[in-house]
């Protein structure tokens, strides 16, 4: 059943050639360029220039960057190597100081280094490679698990709406919200995916439509304001979205527009699922009211991407980057350890205790 | 109270100079150009090139075009003049064969011509001018009346969301959905207007934001997918939209995305009003199911306005031009003869019988 599906891996190591192979997301969808990064300076630049985006993908790139940078060290002892390692770590940390996953990955590499105390230089270098590969492999496993749980909720032939990009190129592989699409594609589920273009940064048009098209998925691009009509016309049987942060009560921060899609889904009686790695579930955050919404520049709305500005000069804009979807609008929150249903403040903590 | 407000008139006659003064909407918002059209060929071109848009504005331009074209005739008799008139009429009819208001205006000018049978050439020319001015004046009166009724529903300081452009530049003056904004502005109501940018053609960003800014109204431009968050944050007290066609049961076809805004408004318990000249209320059309939705080209979503395409090549799109808002989502339909409330199939027919 089904056809073999080539799901893009946007960050991977070619160790034989001491090279990090990285998909340049800044030139999508017009060009498909896989960069071959050999120097830590190249990795720094790729993170800084947003050539790699998506929290997990940034973490993976950083892990590999640490390995490649440290591998070049000519140190003879563990201590000398650690000194070189710290320079690499500090350098890469400066590439995108606001990216939480960057620091998480760098610290994880540091902890692994410390664990190898007393080992030879080649042994430590091998351990760093192993740790970087582990970061990637664990993320892939999380995505695959989310995908399997999500797939259990879907039926072949369904129309599925998604917003923004929670796809393979933002993670090790599969993505979160798009994972069940790829896993279903491998099983011949023949989903019809509708991708919101996701203004103002167009992640749906530039990234989601592109990566699904590459994998041979039946994808249709729509403007954000067309979600209502495709639901009304019976084209959508489920909505799947990713998330940036989930509060203990299930309130979910995700790309601007997500809450509107959830309200439409409820109106049309369509299930609305959030795909959330447990790393995004923050039990310390009690409700969505505790989530700060970043406001971004006017220019993203008025002139970015355009040949010339499409709004009058000096017009006021309001450009929140995220919105919070109320837990009452969410049918289920799909984690790598299972699916949480309301009341979420009871079901979500249990996910952390689950073992698969 | 309030300040004098300069509400733009986008189509007007300068008879002394035999000139139609027309705002070129194709170069907004980057340039404000008032064209001076002296020849009927110029008027034809302006309609053809969409320099004038909005059903009422097209009708008004056509009426003036007929007058200017016929005025140049050197005919000596009523019959000779009518022969020249018919050439002008036929010529202008070819400018935009799908524009209903164009034909409505041309036929109205024709009927007026026939009424003047037996009159002298100068008398008939004067009658044509009078009729063209009447078309404009009646539209302005309709808009003003809609604006007054709508204003009675609003309170000073309110936040008002609108979608697409149902403004002064699409009509003789004031617009429909924007009429109460201008009338309120004159009274110092200090509305805070939020304009959806309205993808893919960006009428909200290019036109609504522009014309409100010109009149000194406090306007904030947002992406379509931000309507939910501004409602949630308490910034919106009413939604006002125009319409293309209203069915007998109140189902309303309007620019794509309108139905989504209506669902959000209902969710957040915000009143949702449709501003509808009776010329758009079609009692022969029983429900929204009878309204055909035009599908438009992919390119409008994938590449229009952009420096380079923002979606992958050959990606499928779905690009409906309109959607139908269910009558159950509409708080009131505001006509020039009063405000219709549910059940609309009882209240709307009464609007046609009303006299003010």
Coordinates of C-alpha atoms in Angstrom, one line a residue, chain A residues 29-30 163 194 197-200 202 205-206 209-210 213 218-226 228-230 232-233 235 256-257 259-260 263-264 267-268 293 301-302 305-320 322-324 326 329, chain B residues 29-30 163 194 197-200 202 205-206 209-210 213 218-226 228-230 232-233 235 256-257 259-260 263-264 267-268 293 301-302 305-320 322-324 326 329:
Chain A
X29 CA 10.3 28.4 -2.9
X30 CA 12.1 29.7 -5.9
X163 CA -1.6 27.0 9.1
X194 CA -5.1 23.0 2.3
X197 CA -0.5 31.1 3.1
X198 CA 0.0 32.7 6.6
X199 CA 0.5 36.4 6.2
X200 CA 2.6 38.4 6.7
X202 CA 4.0 33.6 4.1
X205 CA 3.0 29.6 0.8
X206 CA 6.7 29.5 0.8
X209 CA 3.2 24.2 0.1
X210 CA 6.7 23.6 -1.1
X213 CA 4.6 19.4 -3.1
X218 CA -1.9 16.8 -2.8
X219 CA -1.6 20.3 -1.5
X220 CA -3.7 23.4 -2.3
X221 CA -2.6 26.9 -1.3
X222 CA -5.3 29.3 -0.1
X223 CA -5.2 32.8 1.4
X224 CA -5.9 32.9 5.1
X225 CA -9.3 34.5 4.6
X226 CA -10.4 31.5 2.5
X228 CA -14.0 29.7 6.1
X229 CA -15.2 28.9 2.6
X230 CA -13.2 25.6 2.2
X232 CA -18.2 25.5 4.5
X233 CA -17.9 23.6 1.3
X235 CA -13.5 20.3 1.9
X256 CA -0.9 34.6 14.2
X257 CA -4.3 33.5 12.8
X259 CA -7.1 31.2 17.0
X260 CA -9.3 32.4 14.1
X263 CA -13.0 29.4 15.9
X264 CA -14.0 28.6 12.3
X267 CA -18.3 26.8 14.0
X268 CA -18.3 24.2 11.2
X293 CA 2.6 38.3 22.4
X301 CA 2.6 44.1 6.5
X302 CA 3.1 47.1 4.3
X305 CA 8.0 40.8 -0.5
X306 CA 6.4 43.5 -2.7
X307 CA 7.7 45.3 -5.7
X308 CA 6.5 48.5 -4.1
X309 CA 4.6 49.3 -0.9
X310 CA 1.0 48.1 -0.9
X311 CA -0.3 50.4 1.9
X312 CA -0.2 54.2 2.3
X313 CA 2.8 55.7 3.8
X314 CA 2.9 56.0 7.6
X315 CA -0.3 54.0 8.0
X316 CA -0.6 52.5 11.4
X317 CA -0.4 48.8 11.6
X318 CA -0.9 46.1 14.3
X319 CA 1.4 43.1 13.7
X320 CA 1.3 40.5 16.5
X322 CA 1.3 35.0 17.6
X323 CA -2.1 34.6 19.0
X324 CA -3.4 32.3 21.8
X326 CA -8.4 29.1 23.9
X329 CA -11.5 25.4 20.9
Chain B
X29 CA -1.7 54.0 -2.5
X30 CA 1.7 55.1 -3.8
X163 CA -13.1 44.1 5.3
X194 CA -9.3 48.4 11.8
X197 CA -5.8 44.0 4.2
X198 CA -8.0 41.7 2.2
X199 CA -5.9 39.2 0.3
X200 CA -5.3 38.5 -2.5
X202 CA -5.4 43.9 -1.0
X205 CA -4.5 47.9 2.4
X206 CA -4.4 49.8 -0.9
X209 CA -6.5 52.4 4.6
X210 CA -5.7 55.1 2.1
X213 CA -6.1 58.1 6.2
X218 CA -7.8 56.8 13.0
X219 CA -7.1 53.7 10.9
X220 CA -5.0 50.6 11.6
X221 CA -4.1 48.1 9.0
X222 CA -4.0 44.4 9.9
X223 CA -3.6 41.1 8.0
X224 CA -6.8 39.2 7.5
X225 CA -5.7 36.5 10.0
X226 CA -5.4 39.2 12.8
X228 CA -9.5 37.2 15.8
X229 CA -6.9 38.7 18.1
X230 CA -8.1 42.3 17.7
X232 CA -10.3 39.0 21.5
X233 CA -8.4 42.0 22.9
X235 CA -10.4 46.4 20.3
X256 CA -13.8 36.5 0.2
X257 CA -13.2 36.3 3.9
X259 CA -18.0 34.9 6.2
X260 CA -15.0 34.2 8.4
X263 CA -18.1 33.8 12.4
X264 CA -15.4 35.5 14.6
X267 CA -17.9 34.0 18.6
X268 CA -16.8 37.2 20.4
X293 CA -19.0 32.0 -6.6
X301 CA -2.3 34.3 -4.8
X302 CA 1.2 33.1 -5.9
X305 CA 2.3 42.3 -6.3
X306 CA 5.5 40.4 -5.5
X307 CA 9.0 41.0 -6.5
X308 CA 9.2 37.2 -7.3
X309 CA 6.8 34.4 -6.8
X310 CA 6.1 33.5 -3.2
X311 CA 4.7 30.0 -3.8
X312 CA 6.3 26.9 -5.5
X313 CA 5.8 26.6 -9.2
X314 CA 2.7 24.9 -10.4
X315 CA 1.3 24.6 -6.9
X316 CA -2.5 24.2 -6.9
X317 CA -4.5 27.1 -5.5
X318 CA -8.2 27.7 -4.7
X319 CA -9.1 31.4 -5.3
X320 CA -12.8 32.1 -4.8
X322 CA -16.5 35.9 -2.8
X323 CA -18.0 34.0 -0.1
X324 CA -21.5 33.8 1.3
X326 CA -25.1 33.0 6.4
X329 CA -24.4 35.5 11.5

